[in-house]
Amino acid sequence: MIAEDPHLELRLAASDRDLRAAQRLRYRIFVEELGGNGDLVDHSARLERDEFDAHCDHLLLIDRRRSAEALDDVVGVYRLMPGDRAERLGRFYCDTEYDLDPLRRSGRRLLELGRSCVHEEYRGGSAVFLLWSGLADYVLSHGTELLFGVASFHGIDTEALAEPLACLHHNHLAPAELRVRVRPECGVRMDLIPADRIDRRAAMLAMPPLIKAYLRLGGFVGEGAWIDRAFNTTDVCLVMDTARMSARHRELYTRRQVAVE
């Protein structure tokens, strides 16, 4: 798909070079900007990678004005893992952090979303909108029914994040039949503040744009947050059931009209 800007292109990765360009952007954001790390991160080549990459589709936003040879042309990324591939592999990425049995028991078509990031020079413009447009096309073409994935708050100080975490728990907890739960190894409670003491405006201001975008579409969160020390983040698991979306949200989604603040 070609964006209105003739210099931008949105497509799935089609080669090893494409994947490495995606991993280079991920390194720039998750390692250099946010201070993350991982067992398979290649610091010498500046690639953020893991064992799931080979099993996923990688949605890329490419700026043709930038150097493809230098792996500098990918300015937005979304990693997509359909349920059938995860079944063949034996797990989703999120299985490390959350008990996903409620989603598996649903018997519905699953899609795990991950590694979403945008180059700092393209934030606040159309880049995120374009990535969501491509995601909507992918979901529709694959007949996906349940989307899920972890989204992150920067930092691991849960006291500093108490207000937005509590707001998510008290106002956006997934229904019981779809409520994934954080694993105990690095899991923490999110109901750190009583519902009647939350400053909702302050909580929403502290919410990352990606999480707000999912909530705007009718998304829910699982129970509990995961402390990811390697990536220096506090993760929540977001779940979106396309069947539960309101008519207004479904129309926005299927027409690819999602606006992300």
Steps between C-alpha positions, in 0.01 A plus 500: 500500500633845407435789737384841381858617546672357189820445698333263748418135441319257730555128447605174661868412522595294197870425552772457758606859430150622584508310828841637591378854426207438736738368764722805454207733573403287800857527629490877461174524700507215753873487574648843429198710593335294774800314643382147426701184434448132426680169453506523120552876464796562268667813631783496246255496206242710691217248453226431757389146425365186665399143421147597395601721208535214251142385569324836468389741233657844531293798390735775384459868434778599260623843401660462158703817550709325765784254433391140451863391482564647845181335636372850575185500285259323737336764722214298650455135597229265624576131565207263436470138617187314378369229730569212264870587487519532877336157525766348275774677696345399831453845654440869455742765622241601763501150650816603685312770689131397505286190527327505160275197560177708495581615146591150382185352652289748305570301182512824303759629253780670691759757399781612727627854450845606611816704455303803383719806463539817293814698423511814716496730196164356387305509825207737522432478128337241278741212570301336779176548304659326201619208712150460644362511147726215400412309814129537422556362150695206642234422761220510243687285248579233762157494663653579838255503792717570804804727500734517796848601601698671770530878503750672721546783741859621508669418829439242773405725793142387561444768764562765235259315267238424765236740366488384136535134600214528749290686243546213256412241765186672628365621166629276222542147638421230246183290544559181697494269197781698332691611809861395468697518825857602560741223595622521859875502432515874422133590529359783712148613585355797318232599752753711692256786560127469589269591214356803679847654552613494136544828317378371166633796303848460647484125444415542132773760452748245635370230265718418196331591167491137384305391807256789460450402137404144596264626769339736251421200282337318789804305618541344844795415721591178671540468875834612639808664350836344413832655602736456205841590639684417178297758309457739796121497457181419686278301265125456485325251274241656272221295345263616229197295399377612158153363578465726805594821325219750479357569157674837500837352591461213252432746222803705600713188506388340178524833317849552647405830659672455835663818624774457755591792719 
